[in-house]
Coordinates of C-alpha atoms and ligand atoms in Angstrom, one line a residue:
X1 CA -53.0 168.0 -277.2
X2 CA -54.3 170.8 -274.9
X3 CA -51.7 172.2 -272.6
X4 CA -52.2 171.5 -268.9
X5 CA -53.7 174.5 -267.1
X6 CA -51.0 176.8 -265.6
X7 CA -51.2 177.1 -261.8
X8 CA -53.1 180.4 -261.1
X9 CA -50.8 183.3 -260.4
X10 CA -51.3 185.0 -257.0
X11 CA -53.4 188.1 -257.4
X12 CA -50.8 190.6 -256.4
X13 CA -53.1 193.5 -257.0
X14 CA -55.5 192.5 -254.3
X15 CA -54.2 194.8 -251.5
X16 CA -57.0 194.7 -249.0
X17 CA -56.6 192.3 -246.0
X18 CA -59.6 190.1 -245.2
X19 CA -61.7 191.3 -242.2
X20 CA -60.0 188.7 -240.0
X21 CA -56.5 189.9 -241.1
X22 CA -57.5 193.4 -240.6
X23 CA -58.6 192.7 -237.0
X24 CA -55.3 190.9 -236.3
X25 CA -53.2 193.7 -237.8
X26 CA -55.0 196.4 -235.8
X27 CA -54.8 194.3 -232.6
X28 CA -51.1 193.8 -233.1
X29 CA -50.6 197.6 -233.5
X30 CA -52.7 198.3 -230.4
X31 CA -50.7 195.8 -228.3
X32 CA -47.4 197.5 -229.2
X33 CA -48.9 201.0 -228.6
X34 CA -50.4 200.0 -225.2
X35 CA -47.2 198.5 -224.0
X36 CA -45.3 201.5 -225.2
X37 CA -47.7 203.9 -223.4
X38 CA -47.7 201.9 -220.2
X39 CA -43.9 202.2 -219.9
X40 CA -43.6 205.8 -221.3
X41 CA -42.8 207.4 -218.0
X42 CA -40.0 204.9 -217.3
X43 CA -38.3 205.3 -220.7
X44 CA -35.2 207.6 -220.7
X45 CA -36.3 211.2 -221.2
X46 CA -33.5 211.9 -223.7
X47 CA -33.9 208.6 -225.6
X48 CA -31.0 206.3 -226.6
X49 CA -28.9 208.1 -229.1
X50 CA -25.6 206.2 -228.6
X51 CA -23.9 205.5 -231.9
X52 CA -27.0 206.5 -233.7
X53 CA -25.2 207.5 -236.9
X54 CA -23.8 204.0 -237.4
X55 CA -27.3 202.6 -236.6
X56 CA -28.8 204.9 -239.3
X57 CA -26.3 203.8 -241.9
X58 CA -27.2 200.2 -241.1
X59 CA -30.9 200.9 -241.8
X60 CA -30.3 201.7 -245.5
X61 CA -31.7 199.0 -247.7
X62 CA -33.0 198.6 -251.3
X63 CA -36.7 198.7 -251.9
X64 CA -38.2 195.4 -250.8
X65 CA -39.8 193.4 -253.7
X66 CA -41.9 191.4 -251.3
X67 CA -43.8 192.2 -248.1
X68 CA -42.9 191.2 -244.5
X69 CA -45.1 190.2 -241.6
X70 CA -46.6 193.2 -239.8
X71 CA -45.5 191.8 -236.4
X72 CA -41.8 191.9 -237.5
X73 CA -42.1 195.4 -238.7
X74 CA -43.8 196.7 -235.6
X75 CA -41.3 194.9 -233.4
X76 CA -38.5 196.5 -235.2
X77 CA -40.1 200.0 -234.9
X78 CA -40.9 199.7 -231.2
X79 CA -37.6 197.9 -230.2
X80 CA -35.1 199.6 -232.4
X81 CA -36.3 202.9 -234.0
X82 CA -38.7 204.5 -231.5
X83 CA -36.4 204.3 -228.5
X84 CA -33.6 206.0 -230.5
X85 CA -35.3 209.4 -230.2
X86 CA -36.0 212.1 -227.7
X87 CA -39.1 211.1 -225.7
X88 CA -41.5 214.0 -226.1
X89 CA -44.4 211.6 -225.2
X90 CA -42.9 211.2 -221.7
X91 CA -43.5 213.2 -218.5
X92 CA -39.8 214.2 -218.3
X93 CA -39.7 216.1 -221.5
X94 CA -39.3 219.8 -220.5
X95 CA -37.0 220.7 -223.4
X96 CA -37.9 222.9 -226.3
X97 CA -41.7 223.2 -226.3
X98 CA -43.3 219.9 -225.2
X99 CA -46.6 218.6 -226.5
X100 CA -47.4 215.1 -225.3
X101 CA -49.6 213.3 -227.9
X102 CA -53.1 212.7 -226.5
X103 CA -54.3 209.2 -227.5
X104 CA -57.7 210.3 -228.9
X105 CA -55.9 212.0 -231.7
X106 CA -54.3 208.7 -232.7
X107 CA -57.8 207.1 -232.8
X108 CA -59.0 210.0 -234.9
X109 CA -56.1 209.5 -237.4
X110 CA -56.8 205.8 -237.5
X111 CA -60.5 206.4 -238.3
X112 CA -59.7 209.2 -240.8
X113 CA -57.1 207.2 -242.6
X114 CA -59.0 204.0 -242.7
X115 CA -62.2 205.6 -244.0
X116 CA -60.3 208.0 -246.3
X117 CA -62.9 210.7 -246.7
X118 CA -62.0 213.7 -248.8
X119 CA -62.2 216.8 -246.6
X120 CA -60.5 219.4 -248.9
X121 CA -63.7 220.6 -250.4
X122 CA -67.0 220.8 -248.5
X123 CA -69.1 219.0 -251.1
X124 CA -67.1 215.8 -250.8
X125 CA -67.8 215.2 -247.1
X126 CA -70.1 218.0 -245.8
X127 CA -70.8 216.6 -242.4
X128 CA -67.1 215.8 -241.7
X129 CA -66.0 219.2 -242.9
X130 CA -68.6 220.7 -240.6
X131 CA -66.9 219.0 -237.6
X132 CA -63.6 220.6 -238.6
X133 CA -65.4 223.9 -238.8
X134 CA -66.8 223.3 -235.3
X135 CA -63.3 222.5 -234.0
X136 CA -62.0 225.8 -235.5
X137 CA -64.9 227.7 -233.9
X138 CA -64.0 226.2 -230.5
X139 CA -60.5 227.5 -231.0
X140 CA -62.0 230.9 -232.0
X141 CA -64.0 231.0 -228.8
X142 CA -61.1 229.9 -226.5
X143 CA -59.1 232.7 -228.0
X144 CA -61.8 235.3 -227.8
X145 CA -61.7 236.0 -231.5
X146 CA -64.7 237.7 -233.2
X147 CA -67.7 236.1 -235.0
X148 CA -66.3 236.7 -238.5
X149 CA -63.2 234.7 -237.8
X150 CA -62.1 231.9 -240.2
X151 CA -59.4 229.5 -239.5
X152 CA -57.2 226.8 -241.0
X153 CA -55.7 223.6 -239.6
X154 CA -52.1 223.4 -240.7
X155 CA -49.3 220.9 -240.2
X156 CA -47.8 223.2 -237.5
X157 CA -47.1 226.7 -236.3
X158 CA -44.6 227.3 -239.1
X159 CA -47.3 226.9 -241.8
X160 CA -49.8 228.9 -239.8
X161 CA -47.2 231.7 -239.6
X162 CA -46.7 231.5 -243.4
X163 CA -50.4 231.7 -244.1
X164 CA -50.8 234.7 -241.7
X165 CA -48.0 236.6 -243.5
X166 CA -49.7 235.8 -246.8
X167 CA -53.0 237.3 -245.6
X168 CA -51.2 240.4 -244.4
X169 CA -49.2 240.8 -247.6
X170 CA -52.3 240.3 -249.8
X171 CA -54.4 242.7 -247.7
X172 CA -51.8 245.5 -247.4
X173 CA -49.4 245.2 -250.3
X174 CA -51.3 243.5 -253.1
X175 CA -48.9 243.0 -256.0
X176 CA -46.4 245.6 -254.7
X177 CA -44.5 243.2 -252.3
X178 CA -41.0 244.6 -252.5
X179 CA -41.4 247.8 -250.4
X180 CA -43.3 246.0 -247.6
X181 CA -41.6 245.7 -244.2
X182 CA -42.3 243.2 -241.5
X183 CA -41.5 243.8 -237.8
X184 CA -40.9 241.3 -235.0
X185 CA -38.9 241.2 -231.8
X186 CA -35.3 240.0 -231.8
X187 CA -36.6 236.9 -230.0
X188 CA -39.1 235.9 -232.7
X189 CA -39.2 232.2 -233.8
X190 CA -37.1 231.5 -236.9
X191 CA -40.1 230.0 -238.6
X192 CA -41.4 233.6 -239.0
X193 CA -38.3 234.6 -240.8
X194 CA -38.5 231.5 -243.0
X195 CA -42.2 232.2 -243.6
X196 CA -41.4 235.8 -244.5
X197 CA -38.9 234.6 -247.1
X198 CA -41.3 232.1 -248.5
X199 CA -43.9 234.9 -248.8
X200 CA -41.5 237.1 -250.7
X201 CA -40.6 239.3 -247.8
X202 CA -36.8 239.2 -248.0
X203 CA -34.4 239.5 -245.1
X204 CA -33.7 243.2 -245.9
X205 CA -37.4 243.9 -245.2
X206 CA -37.5 242.3 -241.8
X207 CA -36.7 244.3 -238.7
X208 CA -35.6 242.8 -235.5
X209 CA -37.0 245.0 -232.7
X210 CA -35.0 245.1 -229.5
X211 CA -36.5 243.7 -226.3
X212 CA -36.8 244.9 -222.7
X213 CA -35.3 243.2 -219.6
X214 CA -38.1 240.6 -219.7
X215 CA -37.3 239.7 -223.4
X216 CA -40.5 241.5 -224.6
X217 CA -40.7 243.6 -227.7
X218 CA -40.2 247.3 -227.0
X219 CA -43.1 249.3 -228.4
X220 CA -41.1 252.5 -228.4
X221 CA -38.4 250.9 -230.5
X222 CA -41.1 249.4 -232.8
X223 CA -42.6 252.9 -233.3
X224 CA -39.3 254.3 -234.2
X225 CA -38.5 251.6 -236.7
X226 CA -41.8 252.0 -238.4
X227 CA -41.3 255.8 -238.6
X228 CA -37.7 255.3 -240.0
X229 CA -39.0 253.0 -242.7
X230 CA -41.8 255.4 -243.7
X231 CA -39.2 258.2 -244.0
X232 CA -37.2 255.9 -246.3
X233 CA -40.2 255.4 -248.6
X234 CA -40.9 251.8 -247.6
X235 CA -44.3 250.3 -246.6
X236 CA -44.6 248.9 -243.1
X237 CA -47.4 246.3 -243.3
X238 CA -47.1 243.7 -240.6
X239 CA -46.0 243.3 -237.0
X240 CA -45.5 239.8 -235.6
X241 CA -45.8 239.6 -231.8
X242 CA -45.0 236.5 -229.9
X243 CA -47.2 235.1 -227.2
X244 CA -44.6 233.0 -225.5
X245 CA -41.2 233.0 -227.1
X246 CA -39.4 229.8 -227.5
X247 CA -36.3 231.0 -225.8
X248 CA -37.6 232.4 -222.6
X249 CA -41.4 232.2 -222.8
X250 CA -41.8 236.0 -223.1
X251 CA -45.2 237.4 -224.0
X252 CA -44.8 240.6 -226.1
X253 CA -47.0 243.6 -225.0
X254 CA -49.9 242.5 -227.2
X255 CA -52.2 245.2 -226.2
X256 CA -49.7 248.1 -226.8
X257 CA -48.5 246.6 -230.0
X258 CA -52.1 246.0 -231.2
X259 CA -53.0 249.6 -230.5
X260 CA -49.9 250.8 -232.4
X261 CA -50.7 248.6 -235.3
X262 CA -54.3 250.0 -235.3
X263 CA -53.0 253.5 -235.3
X264 CA -50.5 252.9 -238.0
X265 CA -52.8 250.8 -240.2
X266 CA -50.7 247.6 -239.9
X267 CA -51.6 244.0 -239.7
X268 CA -51.0 242.5 -236.2
X269 CA -50.2 238.8 -236.2
X270 CA -49.6 237.0 -232.9
X271 CA -47.4 233.9 -232.9
X272 CA -49.0 231.9 -230.1
X273 CA -47.6 228.6 -231.2
X274 CA -46.3 228.0 -227.6
X275 CA -48.5 230.2 -225.5
X276 CA -51.9 230.7 -227.0
X277 CA -53.7 227.9 -225.3
X278 CA -53.1 229.5 -221.9
X279 CA -55.9 231.8 -223.1
X280 CA -58.3 228.9 -222.8
X281 CA -58.1 229.2 -219.0
X282 CA -60.2 232.1 -217.7
X283 CA -57.9 232.9 -214.8
X284 CA -54.8 233.0 -217.1
X285 CA -56.3 235.2 -219.7
X286 CA -54.8 238.4 -218.2
X287 CA -51.4 237.0 -219.0
X288 CA -52.3 237.3 -222.7
X289 CA -54.2 240.5 -222.6
X290 CA -54.7 241.9 -226.1
X291 CA -54.4 238.5 -227.9
X292 CA -58.1 238.5 -228.8
X293 CA -57.7 241.8 -230.7
X294 CA -55.0 240.5 -233.1
X295 CA -55.7 240.3 -236.8
X296 CA -54.4 236.7 -236.9
X297 CA -53.2 234.2 -234.4
X298 CA -51.0 231.1 -234.7
X299 CA -51.7 228.4 -232.3
X300 CA -50.3 224.9 -232.1
X301 CA -52.7 222.2 -230.8
X302 CA -49.7 219.9 -231.0
X303 CA -48.1 222.0 -228.2
X304 CA -50.6 223.7 -226.0
X305 CA -53.5 221.3 -226.6
X306 CA -51.2 218.3 -226.1
X307 CA -52.0 216.7 -229.5
X308 CA -49.5 214.6 -231.4
X309 CA -47.3 216.4 -233.9
X310 CA -48.9 217.5 -237.1
X311 CA -51.6 219.9 -236.0
X312 CA -51.1 223.6 -236.0
X313 CA -53.9 226.2 -236.5
X314 CA -54.4 229.7 -237.7
X315 CA -57.2 232.1 -236.9
X316 CA -57.9 235.2 -238.9
X317 CA -60.3 237.7 -237.5
X318 CA -61.5 238.9 -240.9
X319 CA -62.2 235.6 -242.5
X320 CA -62.4 237.2 -246.0
X321 CA -58.7 238.0 -245.7
X322 CA -57.8 234.3 -245.3
X323 CA -59.9 233.5 -248.4
X324 CA -58.4 236.4 -250.4
X325 CA -54.9 235.1 -249.7
X326 CA -55.7 231.8 -251.4
X327 CA -58.0 233.0 -254.1
X328 CA -56.9 232.9 -257.7
X329 CA -59.8 234.8 -259.3
X330 CA -61.4 231.9 -261.1
X331 CA -63.0 229.0 -259.3
X332 CA -61.5 225.8 -260.6
X333 CA -63.9 224.6 -263.3
X334 CA -63.9 220.9 -262.2
X335 CA -64.6 221.6 -258.5
X336 CA -68.1 221.9 -257.1
X337 CA -69.2 225.1 -255.4
X338 CA -70.1 225.6 -251.8
X339 CA -73.8 226.1 -251.3
X340 CA -73.2 229.2 -249.2
X341 CA -69.7 230.5 -248.6
X342 CA -70.7 232.6 -245.7
X343 CA -72.4 229.9 -243.8
X344 CA -70.3 226.9 -244.7
X345 CA -66.6 226.3 -244.4
X346 CA -64.3 224.9 -247.1
X347 CA -60.7 224.1 -246.1
X348 CA -59.4 224.4 -249.7
X349 CA -60.5 228.0 -250.1
X350 CA -58.9 229.0 -246.8
X351 CA -55.5 227.3 -247.3
X352 CA -52.9 226.1 -249.8
X353 CA -53.8 222.4 -249.6
X354 CA -56.4 220.7 -251.8
X355 CA -56.1 216.9 -251.1
X356 CA -55.1 216.6 -247.4
X357 CA -55.5 214.5 -244.3
X358 CA -58.3 215.3 -241.9
X359 CA -56.6 217.3 -239.1
X360 CA -59.9 218.6 -237.8
X361 CA -60.9 215.2 -236.6
X362 CA -58.0 215.0 -234.1
X363 CA -59.1 218.2 -232.4
X364 CA -62.8 217.4 -232.7
X365 CA -62.6 213.9 -231.2
X366 CA -60.2 214.9 -228.5
X367 CA -62.3 217.8 -227.3
X368 CA -65.5 215.8 -227.5
X369 CA -64.1 212.8 -225.7
X370 CA -62.4 214.7 -222.9
X371 CA -64.5 217.8 -222.7
X372 CA -63.0 221.3 -222.6
X373 CA -63.0 221.5 -218.8
X374 CA -60.4 218.7 -218.4
X375 CA -58.2 220.2 -221.1
X376 CA -58.3 223.6 -219.5
X377 CA -57.5 222.1 -216.1
X378 CA -54.5 220.4 -217.5
X379 CA -53.3 223.6 -219.1
X380 CA -53.7 225.6 -215.9
X381 CA -51.8 222.9 -214.0
X382 CA -48.8 223.3 -216.2
X383 CA -48.7 227.0 -215.4
X384 CA -48.9 226.3 -211.6
X385 CA -46.2 223.6 -211.8
X386 CA -43.9 226.0 -213.6
X387 CA -44.4 228.9 -211.2
X388 CA -43.7 226.7 -208.2
X389 CA -40.6 225.0 -209.8
X390 CA -39.2 228.4 -210.9
X391 CA -39.4 229.7 -207.3
X392 CA -37.6 226.6 -206.0
X393 CA -34.9 226.8 -208.7
X394 CA -34.5 230.5 -208.2
X395 CA -33.8 229.8 -204.5
X396 CA -30.9 227.4 -205.3
X397 CA -27.5 228.7 -204.5
X398 CA -25.7 230.1 -207.6
X399 CA -28.8 230.3 -209.8
X400 CA -29.7 233.6 -211.5
X401 CA -33.3 233.5 -212.7
X402 CA -33.1 235.5 -216.0
X403 CA -36.7 234.8 -217.1
X404 CA -39.3 233.9 -214.4
X405 CA -42.3 232.1 -216.0
X406 CA -44.6 234.5 -217.9
X407 CA -46.5 231.3 -218.9
X408 CA -45.0 227.9 -218.1
X409 CA -41.3 228.3 -219.2
X410 CA -38.4 229.8 -217.2
X411 CA -34.8 230.3 -218.0
X412 CA -31.8 230.8 -215.8
X413 CA -28.0 230.5 -215.6
X414 CA -25.3 229.6 -213.0
X415 CA -23.2 232.3 -211.5
X416 CA -20.6 232.7 -208.8
X417 CA -18.4 235.6 -207.7
X418 CA -15.6 236.5 -210.1
X419 CA -16.9 234.3 -212.9
X420 CA -16.7 235.4 -216.5
X421 CA -19.7 235.1 -218.9
X422 CA -17.9 232.3 -220.7
X423 CA -17.3 230.4 -217.5
X424 CA -20.9 230.7 -216.5
X425 CA -22.0 229.6 -220.0
X426 CA -19.9 226.5 -219.7
X427 CA -21.2 225.7 -216.2
X428 CA -24.8 226.2 -217.3
X429 CA -24.3 223.9 -220.3
X430 CA -22.7 221.4 -218.0
X431 CA -25.7 221.6 -215.7
X432 CA -28.1 220.7 -218.5
X433 CA -25.8 217.9 -219.7
X434 CA -25.6 216.3 -216.2
X435 CA -29.3 216.6 -215.5
X436 CA -30.2 215.1 -218.8
X437 CA -27.6 212.3 -218.3
X438 CA -29.6 211.2 -215.2
X439 CA -32.3 210.1 -217.7
X440 CA -35.4 211.4 -215.9
X441 CA -35.9 214.8 -217.4
X442 CA -34.8 216.4 -220.6
X443 CA -34.0 220.1 -220.6
X444 CA -32.6 222.3 -223.3
X445 CA -30.9 225.7 -223.4
X446 CA -30.8 228.7 -225.6
X447 CA -28.4 231.5 -226.4
X448 CA -29.9 235.0 -226.0
X449 CA -28.8 238.4 -224.8
X450 CA -25.1 237.4 -225.1
X451 CA -25.3 234.4 -222.8
X452 CA -26.4 230.8 -222.6
X453 CA -29.5 230.0 -220.5
X454 CA -30.9 226.8 -219.3
X455 CA -34.6 226.5 -219.7
X456 CA -37.4 224.4 -218.3
X457 CA -40.6 224.3 -220.2
X458 CA -43.6 222.5 -218.7
X459 CA -46.3 221.8 -221.2
X460 CA -46.8 218.0 -221.5
X461 CA -50.0 216.7 -220.1
X462 CA -48.0 213.8 -218.7
X463 CA -45.7 216.1 -216.7
X464 CA -47.2 216.2 -213.2
X465 CA -45.9 217.4 -209.8
X466 CA -43.8 214.3 -209.1
X467 CA -41.7 214.7 -212.2
X468 CA -41.3 218.4 -211.7
X469 CA -40.1 217.8 -208.1
X470 CA -37.6 215.3 -209.6
X471 CA -36.3 217.9 -212.1
X472 CA -35.8 220.5 -209.3
X473 CA -34.0 217.9 -207.1
X474 CA -31.7 217.0 -210.0
X475 CA -31.0 220.6 -210.8
X476 CA -30.2 221.2 -207.1
X477 CA -27.9 218.3 -206.8
X478 CA -26.0 218.9 -210.1
X479 CA -25.7 222.6 -209.7
X480 CA -24.3 222.2 -206.2
X481 CA -21.7 219.7 -207.6
X482 CA -20.7 222.1 -210.4
X483 CA -20.4 225.1 -208.1
X484 CA -18.6 223.3 -205.2
X485 CA -15.2 223.7 -206.7
X486 CA -15.7 227.2 -207.8
X487 CA -17.1 229.4 -205.0
Ligands
PLP1 C1 -42.9 225.8 -232.1 C2 -43.0 227.2 -232.5 C3 -43.2 227.6 -233.8 C4 -43.1 226.6 -234.9 O1 -44.2 225.8 -234.9 P1 -44.1 224.3 -235.5 O2 -45.4 223.7 -235.0 O3 -42.9 223.7 -234.9 O4 -44.0 224.4 -237.0 C5 -43.3 228.9 -234.1 N1 -43.3 229.9 -233.1 C6 -43.2 229.5 -231.8 C7 -43.2 230.6 -230.8 C8 -43.0 228.2 -231.4 O5 -42.8 227.9 -230.2

C-alpha cells in the first residue's frame, strides 16, 4: 500500500515577498513615516524618557522563532520606541550639534538597500560609484579644496577624524609611530583623542593647547609646545584644528595654524564636523578663512548638510595620502583592478571598508533633488537665526554671553552680584532644565574653562524663526524666575 502523500511543507526559505506584498509593506512604512513627519514639530523636543529603564527591561525577549505582521512591528516602533528618544528631527532641537534628517536621504537608503548594489569596488557598480565620486567632488568644491583631493564617506565625523590621523601618521611617521606627537586645542572633540588612540598615538603623545578668551587655539602656545617636543627628541607630526568646537562653536585660527604647520612641516587636519558646511555659503566663507588650505578636513553631512545620522566625510588635499594610508602593498588577488586609478574613484582603496552601504547616494540624491542653492540658503539662515537670538539672549538681565556665535552656536551663563561660580553653575543648569521641561526646545550645556555654560546650537533645517523666538521667550521667562529671588 503506497503511503498517502504528506501535505507539502511551507517553503520557509522563500524570503522574498510577492510584488503585491512588497507594495503593501512599503505603503505601510510610508504611512507611518508621513504621519510621524507631519507631527514632528508638535512632538516634545526632549522626547518621553520617563521610566525608560523599566521600559527597556520590558523589551528584552528571546529570539522569535516565527515572524510577525509588519504593521504590528511598525506600530510598536512608532508608538512605543521612537517617541522615547530625544527628537533631533524636530525644530526644537538646539542641543549638542543638531542635524535634522532630510527626507531624500531616506529615499536614497531605500533604493540603495532594495537594489543592493556593491559599491566598495569600482568594477562592481561603476556608474553608481561615479555618482559617489561626484558627491565627494561637490563637497571638495564647496570647501575650496584643490583638484587632486580625494575623499571618503564615513559613518560620521569620528571615523573621518580617524582616517585623517592615519593619513598624517603614514605620511610623516611611517613605521616609527611612537615618537610622533599630535596637537589640538583643549576644546577638541573627544573623538579626536579616541581616534588618536586607535591610530596608535597614545595619550602621552597628545598635547592639549590652551585657548584664548574666545575658546580658540593659541598659535603662540602651539609653537612653544612643538618646540619643546622637538627639544625632547620627539617628532611633532600633526595639528588638529577645529572649525566649530562642540562646546562653544569656536573656530580655531585656521590660517595661522596652517601657516605654522607649513613652516614646521606638519600635517594640518581641520575637524569641521560641526562647522565646515558654513563654507558652502559664499558670504560666510570669511568665518572659516584658511579651511581650504588644510591637508585634510572632516565634515559631517549628517550635521551641516542636514542628512540623517550615518554620513560623515573626509577630504584629503593630496589624494595619494589617503590611498597610501589604506594600501597594504599587494592588491588583493581576487579583486578586479580599476581601469585608471587617477581618473576613477574606488571607495575600498580610500578607506577601511570593503563591503559597505552606499552613503554617496544619500548625498547625491539630496543635492540633485534640492539643488545646492536651497541647501546653502538653509545653512545661511541658521547662522542668521543664531546671531539674532544670541543678541536677544545677551540682552536678558543676568545673562553673561561667554561665547557669541562664531558660526551658529552660542554659550552663556547666569550671573548676579555676589554669586559664586558654583551658584551660577547651578542656576545655569536649572535654566536648561526648566526650558527643556517646557517641551518646545531642547538645549544642552557644557563644562569648560572652570564653569558650566548653557548652549544653543541652531543647525536643524526645521528650526526656523518661530521656534527660535520661542526658545528666546522661554529663556527670558525662566531666567527671570530663577534670578528673581537672588538679585
Ligand atoms: C560631532 C562632532 C564630532 C564627531 O562626529 P560624529 O559624526 O558624531 O562621529 C567630531 N568633532 C566635532 C567638532 C563634532 O561636533
